[in-house]
Tab-separated table of C-alpha atoms in Angstrom:
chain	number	residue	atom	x	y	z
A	185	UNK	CA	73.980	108.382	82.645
A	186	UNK	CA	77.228	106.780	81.070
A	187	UNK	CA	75.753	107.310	77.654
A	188	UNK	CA	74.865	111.184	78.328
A	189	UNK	CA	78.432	111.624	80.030
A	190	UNK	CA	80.179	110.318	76.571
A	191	UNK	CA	78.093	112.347	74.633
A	192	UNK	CA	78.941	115.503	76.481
A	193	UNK	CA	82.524	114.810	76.379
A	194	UNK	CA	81.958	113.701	72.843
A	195	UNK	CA	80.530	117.076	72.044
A	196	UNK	CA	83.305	119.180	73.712
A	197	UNK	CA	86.121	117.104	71.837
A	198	UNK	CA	83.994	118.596	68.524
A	199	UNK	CA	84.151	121.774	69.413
A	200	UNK	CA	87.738	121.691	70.061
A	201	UNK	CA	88.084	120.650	66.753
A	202	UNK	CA	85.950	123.347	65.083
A	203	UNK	CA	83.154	120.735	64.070
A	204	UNK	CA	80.443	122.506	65.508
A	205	UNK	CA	77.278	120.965	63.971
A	206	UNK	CA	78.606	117.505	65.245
A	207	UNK	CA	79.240	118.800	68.901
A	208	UNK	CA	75.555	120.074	68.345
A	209	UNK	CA	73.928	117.389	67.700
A	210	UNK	CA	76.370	115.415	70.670
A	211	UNK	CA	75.061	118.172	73.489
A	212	UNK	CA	71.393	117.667	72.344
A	213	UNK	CA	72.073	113.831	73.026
A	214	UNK	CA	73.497	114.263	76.072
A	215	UNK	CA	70.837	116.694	77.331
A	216	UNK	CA	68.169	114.310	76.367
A	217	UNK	CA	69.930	111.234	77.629
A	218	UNK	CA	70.900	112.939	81.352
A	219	UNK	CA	67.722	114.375	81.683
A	220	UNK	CA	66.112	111.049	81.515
A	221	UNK	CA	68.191	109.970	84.268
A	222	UNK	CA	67.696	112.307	86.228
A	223	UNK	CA	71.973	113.383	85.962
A	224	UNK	CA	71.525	117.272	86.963
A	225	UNK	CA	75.857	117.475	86.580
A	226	UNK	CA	75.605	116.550	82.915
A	227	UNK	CA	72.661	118.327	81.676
A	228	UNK	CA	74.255	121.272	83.009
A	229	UNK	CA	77.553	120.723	80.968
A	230	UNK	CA	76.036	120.063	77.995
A	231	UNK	CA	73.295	122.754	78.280
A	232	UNK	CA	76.199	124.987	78.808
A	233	UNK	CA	77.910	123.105	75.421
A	234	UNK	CA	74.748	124.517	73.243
A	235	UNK	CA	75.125	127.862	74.845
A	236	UNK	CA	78.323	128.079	73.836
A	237	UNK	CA	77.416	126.573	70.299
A	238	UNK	CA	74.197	128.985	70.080
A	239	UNK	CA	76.991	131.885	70.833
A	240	UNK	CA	79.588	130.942	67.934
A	241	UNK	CA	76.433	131.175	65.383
A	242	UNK	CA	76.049	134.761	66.423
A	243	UNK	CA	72.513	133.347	68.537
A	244	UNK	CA	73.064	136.085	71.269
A	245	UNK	CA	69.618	135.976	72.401
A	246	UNK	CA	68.861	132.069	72.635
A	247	UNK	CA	72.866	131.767	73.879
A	248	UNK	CA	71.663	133.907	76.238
A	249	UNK	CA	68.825	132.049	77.582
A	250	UNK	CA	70.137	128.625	77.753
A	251	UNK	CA	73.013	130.093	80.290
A	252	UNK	CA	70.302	131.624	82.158
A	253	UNK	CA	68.505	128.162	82.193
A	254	UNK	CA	71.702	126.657	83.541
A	255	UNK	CA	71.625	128.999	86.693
A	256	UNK	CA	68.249	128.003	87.216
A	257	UNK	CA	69.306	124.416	87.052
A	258	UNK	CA	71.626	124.752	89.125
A	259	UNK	CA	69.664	126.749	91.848
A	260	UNK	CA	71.062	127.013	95.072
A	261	UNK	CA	73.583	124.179	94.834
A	262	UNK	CA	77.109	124.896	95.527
A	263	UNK	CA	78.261	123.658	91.874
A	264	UNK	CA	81.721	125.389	90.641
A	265	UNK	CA	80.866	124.371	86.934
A	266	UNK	CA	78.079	126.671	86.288
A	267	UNK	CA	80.786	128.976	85.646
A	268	UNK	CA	80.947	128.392	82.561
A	269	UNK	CA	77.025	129.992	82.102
A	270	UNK	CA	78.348	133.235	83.726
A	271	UNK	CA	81.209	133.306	81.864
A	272	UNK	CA	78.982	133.329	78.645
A	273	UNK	CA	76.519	135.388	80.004
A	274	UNK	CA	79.097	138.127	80.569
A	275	UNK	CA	80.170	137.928	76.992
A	276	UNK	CA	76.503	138.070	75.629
A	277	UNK	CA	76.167	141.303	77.845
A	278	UNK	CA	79.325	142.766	76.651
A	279	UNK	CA	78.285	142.154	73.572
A	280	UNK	CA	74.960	144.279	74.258
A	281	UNK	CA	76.739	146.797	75.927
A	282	UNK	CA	75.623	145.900	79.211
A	283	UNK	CA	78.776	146.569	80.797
A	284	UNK	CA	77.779	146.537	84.963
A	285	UNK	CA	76.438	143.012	84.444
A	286	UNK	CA	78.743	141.577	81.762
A	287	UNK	CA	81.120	142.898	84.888
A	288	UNK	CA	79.374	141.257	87.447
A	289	UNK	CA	78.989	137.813	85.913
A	290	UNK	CA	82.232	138.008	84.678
A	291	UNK	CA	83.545	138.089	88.730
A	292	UNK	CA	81.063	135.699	89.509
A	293	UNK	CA	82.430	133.545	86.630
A	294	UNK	CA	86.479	134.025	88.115
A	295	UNK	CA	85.278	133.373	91.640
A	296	UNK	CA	83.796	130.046	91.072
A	297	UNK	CA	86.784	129.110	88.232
A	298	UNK	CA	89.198	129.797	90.703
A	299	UNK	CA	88.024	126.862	92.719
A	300	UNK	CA	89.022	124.677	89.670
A	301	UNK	CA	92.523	126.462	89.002
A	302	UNK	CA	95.061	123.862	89.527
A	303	UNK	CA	93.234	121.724	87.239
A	304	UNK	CA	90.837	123.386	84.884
A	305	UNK	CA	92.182	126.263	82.106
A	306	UNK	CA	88.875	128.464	82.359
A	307	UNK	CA	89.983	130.767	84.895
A	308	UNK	CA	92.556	132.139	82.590
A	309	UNK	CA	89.204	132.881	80.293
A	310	UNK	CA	87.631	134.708	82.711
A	311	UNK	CA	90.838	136.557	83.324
A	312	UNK	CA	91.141	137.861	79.659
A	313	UNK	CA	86.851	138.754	79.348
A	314	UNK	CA	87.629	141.025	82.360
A	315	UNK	CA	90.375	142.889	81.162
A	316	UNK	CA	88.826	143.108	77.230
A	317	UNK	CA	86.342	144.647	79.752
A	318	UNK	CA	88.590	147.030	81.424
A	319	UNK	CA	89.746	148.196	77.802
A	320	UNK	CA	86.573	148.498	76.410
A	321	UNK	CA	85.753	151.191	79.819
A	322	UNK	CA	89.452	152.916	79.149
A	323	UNK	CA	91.320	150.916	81.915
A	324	UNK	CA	94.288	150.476	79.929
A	325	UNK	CA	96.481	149.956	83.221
A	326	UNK	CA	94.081	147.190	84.679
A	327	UNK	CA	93.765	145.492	81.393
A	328	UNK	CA	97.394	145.054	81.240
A	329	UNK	CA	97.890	143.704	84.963
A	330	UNK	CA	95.155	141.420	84.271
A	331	UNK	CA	96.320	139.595	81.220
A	332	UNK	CA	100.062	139.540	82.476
A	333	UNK	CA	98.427	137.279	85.031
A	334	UNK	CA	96.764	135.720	82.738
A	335	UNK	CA	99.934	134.801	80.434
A	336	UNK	CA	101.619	134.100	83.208
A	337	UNK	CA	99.218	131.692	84.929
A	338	UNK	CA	98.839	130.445	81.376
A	339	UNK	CA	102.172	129.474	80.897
A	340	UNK	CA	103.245	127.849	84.313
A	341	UNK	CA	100.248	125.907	83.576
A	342	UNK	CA	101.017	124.678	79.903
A	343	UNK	CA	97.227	126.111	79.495
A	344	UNK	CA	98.401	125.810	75.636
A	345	UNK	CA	94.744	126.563	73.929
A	346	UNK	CA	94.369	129.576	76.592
A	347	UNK	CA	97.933	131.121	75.402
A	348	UNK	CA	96.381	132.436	72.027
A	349	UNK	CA	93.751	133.777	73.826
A	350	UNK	CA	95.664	135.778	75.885
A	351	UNK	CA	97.795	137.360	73.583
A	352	UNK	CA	94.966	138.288	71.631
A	353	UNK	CA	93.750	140.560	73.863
A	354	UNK	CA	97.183	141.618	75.046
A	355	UNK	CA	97.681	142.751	71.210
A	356	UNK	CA	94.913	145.065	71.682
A	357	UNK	CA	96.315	146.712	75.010
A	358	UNK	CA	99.344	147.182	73.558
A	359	UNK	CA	98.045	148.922	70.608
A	360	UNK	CA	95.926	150.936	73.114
A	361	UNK	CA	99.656	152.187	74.674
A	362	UNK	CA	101.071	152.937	71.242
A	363	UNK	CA	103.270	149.836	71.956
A	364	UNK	CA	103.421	148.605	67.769
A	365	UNK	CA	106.765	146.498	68.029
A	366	UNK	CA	105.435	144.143	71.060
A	367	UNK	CA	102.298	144.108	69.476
A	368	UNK	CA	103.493	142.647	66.361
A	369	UNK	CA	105.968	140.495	67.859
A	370	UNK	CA	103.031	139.215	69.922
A	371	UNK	CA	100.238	138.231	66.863
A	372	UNK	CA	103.308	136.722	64.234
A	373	UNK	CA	104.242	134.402	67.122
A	374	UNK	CA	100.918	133.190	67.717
A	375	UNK	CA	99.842	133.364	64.397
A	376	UNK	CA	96.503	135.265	65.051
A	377	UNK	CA	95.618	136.388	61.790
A	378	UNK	CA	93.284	139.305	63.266
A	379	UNK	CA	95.848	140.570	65.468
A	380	UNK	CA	98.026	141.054	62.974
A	381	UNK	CA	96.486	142.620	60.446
A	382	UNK	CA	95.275	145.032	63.515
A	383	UNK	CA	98.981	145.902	63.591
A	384	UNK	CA	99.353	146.320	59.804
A	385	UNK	CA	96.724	148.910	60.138
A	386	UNK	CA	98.141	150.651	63.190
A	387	UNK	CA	101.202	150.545	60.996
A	388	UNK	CA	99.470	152.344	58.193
A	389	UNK	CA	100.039	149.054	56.097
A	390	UNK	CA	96.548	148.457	54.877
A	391	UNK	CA	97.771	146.289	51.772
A	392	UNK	CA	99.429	143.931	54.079
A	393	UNK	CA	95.942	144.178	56.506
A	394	UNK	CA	94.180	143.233	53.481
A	395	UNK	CA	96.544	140.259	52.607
A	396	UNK	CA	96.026	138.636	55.478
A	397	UNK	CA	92.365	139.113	55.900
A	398	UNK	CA	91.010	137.763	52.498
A	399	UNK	CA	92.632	134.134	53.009
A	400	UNK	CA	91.479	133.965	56.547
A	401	UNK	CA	88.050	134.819	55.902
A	402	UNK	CA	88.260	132.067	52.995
A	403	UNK	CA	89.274	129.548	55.504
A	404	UNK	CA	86.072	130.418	58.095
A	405	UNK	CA	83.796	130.664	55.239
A	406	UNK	CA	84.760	127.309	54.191
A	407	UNK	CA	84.222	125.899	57.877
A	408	UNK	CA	81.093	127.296	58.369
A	409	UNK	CA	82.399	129.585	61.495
A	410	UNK	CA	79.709	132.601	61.045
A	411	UNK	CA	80.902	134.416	64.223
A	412	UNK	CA	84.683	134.467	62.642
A	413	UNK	CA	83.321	135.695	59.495
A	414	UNK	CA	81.537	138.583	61.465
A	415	UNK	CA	84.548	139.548	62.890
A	416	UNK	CA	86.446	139.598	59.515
A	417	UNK	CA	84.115	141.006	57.821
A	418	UNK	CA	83.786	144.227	59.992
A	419	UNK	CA	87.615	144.539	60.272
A	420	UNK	CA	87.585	144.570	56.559
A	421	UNK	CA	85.642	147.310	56.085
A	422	UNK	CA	87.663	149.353	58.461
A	423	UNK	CA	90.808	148.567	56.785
A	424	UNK	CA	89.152	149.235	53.020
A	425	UNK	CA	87.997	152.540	54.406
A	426	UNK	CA	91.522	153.083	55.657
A	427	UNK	CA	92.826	152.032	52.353
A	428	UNK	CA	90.786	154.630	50.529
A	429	UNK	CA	88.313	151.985	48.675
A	430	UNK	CA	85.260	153.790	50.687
A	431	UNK	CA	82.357	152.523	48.345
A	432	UNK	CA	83.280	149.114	48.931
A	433	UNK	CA	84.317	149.392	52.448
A	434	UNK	CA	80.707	150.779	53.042
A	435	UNK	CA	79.143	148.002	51.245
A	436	UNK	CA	80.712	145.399	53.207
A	437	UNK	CA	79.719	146.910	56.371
A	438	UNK	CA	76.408	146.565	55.153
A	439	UNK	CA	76.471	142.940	54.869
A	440	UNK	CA	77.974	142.863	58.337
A	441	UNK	CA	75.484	144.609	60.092
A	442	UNK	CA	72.568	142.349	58.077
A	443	UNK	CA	74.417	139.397	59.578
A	444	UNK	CA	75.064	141.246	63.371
A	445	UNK	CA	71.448	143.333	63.642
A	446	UNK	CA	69.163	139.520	64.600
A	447	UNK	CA	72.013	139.238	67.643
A	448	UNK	CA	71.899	142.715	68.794
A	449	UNK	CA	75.519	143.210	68.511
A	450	UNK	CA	76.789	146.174	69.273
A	451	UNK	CA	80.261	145.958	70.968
A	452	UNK	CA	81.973	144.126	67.409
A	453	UNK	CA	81.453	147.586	65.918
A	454	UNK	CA	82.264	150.347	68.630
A	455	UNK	CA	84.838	148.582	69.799
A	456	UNK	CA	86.828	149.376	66.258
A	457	UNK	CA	87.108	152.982	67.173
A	458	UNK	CA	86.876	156.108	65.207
A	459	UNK	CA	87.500	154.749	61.707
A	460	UNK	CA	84.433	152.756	62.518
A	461	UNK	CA	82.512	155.601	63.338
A	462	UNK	CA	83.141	157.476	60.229
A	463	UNK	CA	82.258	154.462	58.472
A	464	UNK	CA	78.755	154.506	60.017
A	465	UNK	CA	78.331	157.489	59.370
A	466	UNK	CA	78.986	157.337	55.642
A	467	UNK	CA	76.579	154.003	55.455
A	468	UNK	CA	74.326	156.299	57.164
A	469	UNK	CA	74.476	159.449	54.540
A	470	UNK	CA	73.504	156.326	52.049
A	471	UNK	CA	70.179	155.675	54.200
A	472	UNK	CA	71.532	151.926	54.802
A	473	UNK	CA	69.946	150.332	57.934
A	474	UNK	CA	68.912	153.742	59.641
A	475	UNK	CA	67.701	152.381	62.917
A	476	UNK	CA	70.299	149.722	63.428
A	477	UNK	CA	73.220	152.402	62.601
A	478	UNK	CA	71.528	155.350	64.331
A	479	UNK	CA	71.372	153.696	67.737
A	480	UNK	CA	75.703	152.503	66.944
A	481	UNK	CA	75.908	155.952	66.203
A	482	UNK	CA	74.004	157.097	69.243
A	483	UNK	CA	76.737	154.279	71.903
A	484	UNK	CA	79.480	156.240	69.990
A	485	UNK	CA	78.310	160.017	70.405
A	486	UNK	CA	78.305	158.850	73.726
A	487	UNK	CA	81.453	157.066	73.973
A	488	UNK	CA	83.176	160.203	72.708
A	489	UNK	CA	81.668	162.417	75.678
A	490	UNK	CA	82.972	159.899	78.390
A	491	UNK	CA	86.458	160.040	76.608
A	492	UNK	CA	86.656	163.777	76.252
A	493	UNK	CA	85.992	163.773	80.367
A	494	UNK	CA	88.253	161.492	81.419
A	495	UNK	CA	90.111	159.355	78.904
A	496	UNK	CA	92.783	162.578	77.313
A	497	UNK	CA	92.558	164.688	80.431
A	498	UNK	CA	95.507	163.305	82.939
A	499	UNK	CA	95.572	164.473	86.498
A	500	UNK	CA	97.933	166.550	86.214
A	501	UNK	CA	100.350	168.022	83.285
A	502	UNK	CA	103.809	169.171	84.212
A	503	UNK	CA	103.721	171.393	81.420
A	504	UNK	CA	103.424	175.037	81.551
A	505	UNK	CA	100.710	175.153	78.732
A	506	UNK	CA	98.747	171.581	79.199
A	507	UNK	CA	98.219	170.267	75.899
A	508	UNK	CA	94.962	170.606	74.202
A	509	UNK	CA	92.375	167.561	74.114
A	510	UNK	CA	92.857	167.883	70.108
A	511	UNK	CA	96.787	167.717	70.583
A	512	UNK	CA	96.613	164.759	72.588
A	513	UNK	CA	94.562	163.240	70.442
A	514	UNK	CA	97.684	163.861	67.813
A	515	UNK	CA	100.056	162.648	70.202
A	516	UNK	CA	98.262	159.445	70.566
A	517	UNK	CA	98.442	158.824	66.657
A	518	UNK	CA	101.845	160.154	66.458
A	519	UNK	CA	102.710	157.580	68.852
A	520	UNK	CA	101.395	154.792	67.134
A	521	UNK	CA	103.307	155.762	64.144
A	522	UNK	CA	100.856	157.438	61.860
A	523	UNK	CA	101.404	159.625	59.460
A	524	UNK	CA	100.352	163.526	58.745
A	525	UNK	CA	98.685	162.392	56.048
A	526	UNK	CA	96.978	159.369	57.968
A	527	UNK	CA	96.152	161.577	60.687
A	528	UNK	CA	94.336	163.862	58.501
A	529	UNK	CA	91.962	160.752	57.773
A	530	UNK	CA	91.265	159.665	61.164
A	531	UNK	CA	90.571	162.889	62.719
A	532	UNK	CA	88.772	164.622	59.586
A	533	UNK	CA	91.622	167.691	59.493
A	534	UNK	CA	93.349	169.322	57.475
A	535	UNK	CA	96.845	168.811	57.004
A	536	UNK	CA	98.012	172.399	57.695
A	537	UNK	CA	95.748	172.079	60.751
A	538	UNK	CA	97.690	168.668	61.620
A	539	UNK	CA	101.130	170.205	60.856
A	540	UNK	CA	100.105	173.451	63.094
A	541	UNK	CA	98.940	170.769	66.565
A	542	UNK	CA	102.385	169.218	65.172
A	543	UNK	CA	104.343	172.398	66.011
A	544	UNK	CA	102.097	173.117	69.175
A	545	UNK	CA	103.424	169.627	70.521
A	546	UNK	CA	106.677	169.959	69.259
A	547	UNK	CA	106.852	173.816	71.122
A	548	UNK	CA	104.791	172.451	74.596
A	549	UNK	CA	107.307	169.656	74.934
A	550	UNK	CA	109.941	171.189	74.074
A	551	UNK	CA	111.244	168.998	71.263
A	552	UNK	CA	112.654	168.883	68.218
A	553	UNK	CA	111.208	166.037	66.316
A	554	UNK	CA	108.384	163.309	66.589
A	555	UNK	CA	110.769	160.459	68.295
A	556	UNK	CA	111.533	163.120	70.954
A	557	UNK	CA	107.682	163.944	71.445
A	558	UNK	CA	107.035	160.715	72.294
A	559	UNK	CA	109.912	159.657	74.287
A	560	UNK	CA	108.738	163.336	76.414
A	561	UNK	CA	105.298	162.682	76.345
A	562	UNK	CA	105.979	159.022	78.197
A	563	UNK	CA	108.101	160.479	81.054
A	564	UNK	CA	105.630	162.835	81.988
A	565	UNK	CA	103.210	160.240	82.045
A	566	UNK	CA	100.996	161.731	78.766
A	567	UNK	CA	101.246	158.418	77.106
């Protein structure tokens, strides 16, 4: 039992280093060496260990089982830890789109963390999967309360390896509210390569995007992190769409989706927007992957509908013409900083058409230029 304890705790102190084929092969020793005396506590832990290993090699399915085996495990006994398996569970679901149950395990997961919270950091995980949550089903507002608990829990704490997590997702929010300056303050202070070259892209700065992807994928490639690659990868081909380099962008969302279709991922790609969508959609004019693309295609189409009913239609416009869906669509990008030019590319228009929902705005708000718009469009609550 001492032996499978020091194993387990062996194999977490891996992972926190990034060695994941050594915290492997320290969970499979610990499983085999509690099981054998009969310690339920630490084959749980260390089942959940190769979960969470199975997980970071993009193993959805098997990730997948092996938290449901730890629920099983655990049965009907009052044990806080298992926590941990819905924690994971809910990010497997998310990742598959099941939304109501990555929701409901995700609770589950924060109730039973809670119990832990003087002590233990995970609650503050739990925290930021339910607001990444909230943002992926357009709850801007709740995603923001959420993690400014989080960070704030976080840092009364001196959680330090939950901080970075936080702001991760807090970069994302505050891109979400058109909010570019935090946003960037945020991912240079935390040095989260992603996050910032999110913000160089929301900037309209795809060089500088590009300039800090490349190196960081180089450094994951080299430690054998396939789930960080993943994510690089598909954020690459966004930002080489963006950049105009379409042929290759398309290519290397090819190789992405090879590496994402065996997991079932889904969420990696529709949660990148509408530049993601168009990128689809050229891959799919190029007959690449039809089934795999065609049902991304199909979560977007719908995606779209649910936005169009709720997301750009606010309760009530003081305005006395309401703008258009299309204009608030422009408002949103003019708000983030984009460009006429940049706008034309995201939304497929032409720039006369652009310039004309430009002077719409401009005339419904009563304004003069695009500072003004936005600074209107905030006080009446558009933004």
């Amino acid at each position: 039992s001492l032996r499978a304890t020091a194993n387990w705790t062996l194999g977490f102190a891996y992972m926190l280093q990034g060695d994941r084929a050594a915290a492997r092969r320290a969970f499979t020793e610990a499983v085999s060496l509690s099981q054998a005396s009969g310690d339920i506590f630490t084959t749980i832990l260390a089942t959940i260990g190769l979960g969470n290993i199975q997980e970071a090699e993009n193993q959805l399915s098997l990730a997948a089982e092996t938290y449901r085996r730890v629920l099983q495990l655990a049965g009907d006994q009052p044990l806080q830890v298992i926590y941990e398996a819905h924690l994971g569970l809910a990010r497997v679901l998310y990742e598959w789109n099941d939304l109501d149950e990555a929701s409901q395990h995700g609770r589950q997961s924060l109730h039973l963390a809670r119990q832990y919270e003087r002590v233990i950091d995970r609650f503050v995980s739990c925290e930021v999967f339910l607001a990444r949550l909230k943002l992926a089903q357009g709850d801007v507002a709740d995603a923001a309360a959420l993690l400014a608990q989080a960070s704030q829990s976080a840092h009364q704490r001196n959680f330090v390896y939950r901080i970075p997590e936080v702001a991760v997702v807090q970069v994302l929010t505050l891109l979400r509210q058109g909010n570019l300056a935090a946003a960037a303050y945020l991912a240079q202070a935390h040095k989260l390569p992603l996050s910032q070259a999110r913000v160089h892209l929301a900037q309209g700065d795809t060089s500088a995007a590009l300039a800090v992807l490349e190196p960081w994928r180089r450094q994951v490639e080299a430690k054998g992190w396939v789930d960080e690659r993943l994510k690089v990868m598909v954020l690459q081909a966004v930002v080489l769409q963006a950049h105009g380099e379409k042929n290759k962008a398309v290519h290397l969302l090819c190789d992405a989706l090879a590496l994402a279709e065996p997991g079932g991922f889904i969420r990696l790609f529709v949660d990148e927007g509408l530049l993601m969508a168009h990128l689809l959609s050229e891959a799919a004019v190029h007959g690449m992957m039809p089934d795999y693309i065609g049902k991304l295609l199909a979560i977007f189409k719908a995606e779209e509908q649910k936005s169009e009913d709720t997301s750009y239609r606010p309760p009530a416009q003081p305005l006395l013409e309401p703008l258009s869906h299309r204009e608030l669509e422009v408002l949103h990008l003019m708000a983030q900083g984009l460009s006429n030019q940049e706008m034309c590319e995201r939304l497929f228009l032409a720039l006369d058409t652009v310039k004309g929902h430009n002077r719409n705005i401009f005339g419904k708000l009563q304004v003069q230029r695009r500072t003004e718009a936005v600074a209107r469009a905030r006080e009446l609550g558009l933004l």
